[in-house]
Amino acid sequence: MALSKFISPSIMVPKIYEYAEYIKQFDRYDLSVIHFDVMDGHFVPNIMLGTSIFDDLKEMTNIPLDIHLMVHQPENYISMFNIKKDDWVSFHPETTDHPYRLLQTIKELGCRAGLVISPGTPISYLEESIDQLDYVTLMTVNPGFAGQTLVPNTFNKIRRIRNLLDSYDSKIDLVVDGNTTPENSINMAKNGANGFVVGSASKILKSPSTFGEFYEKYMDNLK
Ligand code: DX5
Ligand code: ZN
């Protein structure tokens, strides 16, 4: 059975003053998840989204947040955020000594657990933790910034991960993060991605007033 396709809007992209309008749209279309980037200025050369924005979003919507931890020692960050059951939490396996243990901790909180694979990270990490994974995020750009172009070999890496996941349990979502334009997403889906973090590259976050129009078109393209 094919996994259902979904988008996950990257909330680091809109301006803070646009959040309320966007959240209205996300709720209206009953989105399954919102992408929440956390960057520590060490693992990636940027600093992004902290605990108070997280709390504000939690007050604004019941849609689960996907906390994408781009930090060293992600195990130290879990207790800083008021993570709720059904949120998604993902991290980069090379940032911790014990990726398997951290996946277990995330699942004990009632959250969906994911690993994030950067362009230079071997996909063999996935194999060792496969029984704990609810989703995998593949970075299709180098992590840290919105507005970049795809790294070469992206489509091939999507295919290699999809094949690996299928050989174990095809219910694991494969999410792509970075430059998911409407055109790129078609090829990403063909190669096995079913979740799409949409940031600045997607017309979906151009403005809250055109969200619905572009969201519907984007999903239609992926059928
Ligand atoms: C990049 C972040 C992404 C970013 C992608 O490190 O993880 O979530 O928002 O957005 P684009 O590539 O569409 O600008
Ligand atoms: Zn991200």
JSON list of N, CA and C in Angstrom, two decimals, residues 14 17 49 51 60 89 112 123 157 161 167 194 203 214-215:
[
{"chain": "A", "resi": 14, "resn": "PRO", "atom": "N", "xyz": [8.09, 31.81, 7.21]},
{"chain": "A", "resi": 14, "resn": "PRO", "atom": "CA", "xyz": [7.25, 33.02, 7.29]},
{"chain": "A", "resi": 14, "resn": "PRO", "atom": "C", "xyz": [7.77, 34.02, 8.32]},
{"chain": "A", "resi": 17, "resn": "TYR", "atom": "N", "xyz": [4.95, 37.93, 12.12]},
{"chain": "A", "resi": 17, "resn": "TYR", "atom": "CA", "xyz": [3.63, 38.56, 12.06]},
{"chain": "A", "resi": 17, "resn": "TYR", "atom": "C", "xyz": [2.67, 37.84, 11.11]},
{"chain": "A", "resi": 49, "resn": "LEU", "atom": "N", "xyz": [14.85, 29.23, 15.96]},
{"chain": "A", "resi": 49, "resn": "LEU", "atom": "CA", "xyz": [13.63, 28.81, 16.66]},
{"chain": "A", "resi": 49, "resn": "LEU", "atom": "C", "xyz": [13.83, 28.18, 18.04]},
{"chain": "A", "resi": 51, "resn": "THR", "atom": "N", "xyz": [12.39, 27.99, 22.41]},
{"chain": "A", "resi": 51, "resn": "THR", "atom": "CA", "xyz": [11.31, 27.39, 23.19]},
{"chain": "A", "resi": 51, "resn": "THR", "atom": "C", "xyz": [10.06, 28.28, 23.28]},
{"chain": "A", "resi": 60, "resn": "MET", "atom": "N", "xyz": [-1.49, 28.06, 19.59]},
{"chain": "A", "resi": 60, "resn": "MET", "atom": "CA", "xyz": [-2.23, 28.49, 18.41]},
{"chain": "A", "resi": 60, "resn": "MET", "atom": "C", "xyz": [-2.89, 27.34, 17.66]},
{"chain": "A", "resi": 89, "resn": "VAL", "atom": "N", "xyz": [9.74, 14.13, 16.56]},
{"chain": "A", "resi": 89, "resn": "VAL", "atom": "CA", "xyz": [11.07, 14.65, 16.91]},
{"chain": "A", "resi": 89, "resn": "VAL", "atom": "C", "xyz": [12.11, 13.92, 16.07]},
{"chain": "A", "resi": 112, "resn": "ARG", "atom": "N", "xyz": [6.42, 10.62, 17.52]},
{"chain": "A", "resi": 112, "resn": "ARG", "atom": "CA", "xyz": [6.97, 9.91, 16.37]},
{"chain": "A", "resi": 112, "resn": "ARG", "atom": "C", "xyz": [8.47, 10.23, 16.31]},
{"chain": "A", "resi": 123, "resn": "ILE", "atom": "N", "xyz": [23.57, 6.29, 4.66]},
{"chain": "A", "resi": 123, "resn": "ILE", "atom": "CA", "xyz": [22.21, 5.84, 4.99]},
{"chain": "A", "resi": 123, "resn": "ILE", "atom": "C", "xyz": [22.23, 4.57, 5.85]},
{"chain": "A", "resi": 157, "resn": "LYS", "atom": "N", "xyz": [19.58, 9.35, -4.03]},
{"chain": "A", "resi": 157, "resn": "LYS", "atom": "CA", "xyz": [19.63, 9.05, -2.59]},
{"chain": "A", "resi": 157, "resn": "LYS", "atom": "C", "xyz": [18.23, 8.76, -2.05]},
{"chain": "A", "resi": 161, "resn": "ILE", "atom": "N", "xyz": [17.22, 5.23, -0.21]},
{"chain": "A", "resi": 161, "resn": "ILE", "atom": "CA", "xyz": [16.60, 5.15, 1.12]},
{"chain": "A", "resi": 161, "resn": "ILE", "atom": "C", "xyz": [15.25, 4.44, 1.04]},
{"chain": "A", "resi": 167, "resn": "SER", "atom": "N", "xyz": [12.61, -2.65, 2.26]},
{"chain": "A", "resi": 167, "resn": "SER", "atom": "CA", "xyz": [13.07, -4.01, 2.55]},
{"chain": "A", "resi": 167, "resn": "SER", "atom": "C", "xyz": [12.82, -4.39, 4.01]},
{"chain": "A", "resi": 194, "resn": "ASN", "atom": "N", "xyz": [7.40, 10.63, 0.35]},
{"chain": "A", "resi": 194, "resn": "ASN", "atom": "CA", "xyz": [5.96, 10.87, 0.49]},
{"chain": "A", "resi": 194, "resn": "ASN", "atom": "C", "xyz": [5.64, 12.08, 1.38]},
{"chain": "A", "resi": 203, "resn": "LYS", "atom": "N", "xyz": [5.85, 27.65, -3.62]},
{"chain": "A", "resi": 203, "resn": "LYS", "atom": "CA", "xyz": [4.93, 28.80, -3.71]},
{"chain": "A", "resi": 203, "resn": "LYS", "atom": "C", "xyz": [3.89, 28.74, -2.60]},
{"chain": "A", "resi": 214, "resn": "PHE", "atom": "N", "xyz": [-2.21, 27.34, -3.86]},
{"chain": "A", "resi": 214, "resn": "PHE", "atom": "CA", "xyz": [-0.96, 26.65, -4.19]},
{"chain": "A", "resi": 214, "resn": "PHE", "atom": "C", "xyz": [-0.86, 25.28, -3.52]},
{"chain": "A", "resi": 215, "resn": "TYR", "atom": "N", "xyz": [-1.43, 25.16, -2.33]},
{"chain": "A", "resi": 215, "resn": "TYR", "atom": "CA", "xyz": [-1.42, 23.85, -1.65]},
{"chain": "A", "resi": 215, "resn": "TYR", "atom": "C", "xyz": [-2.20, 22.83, -2.48]}
]
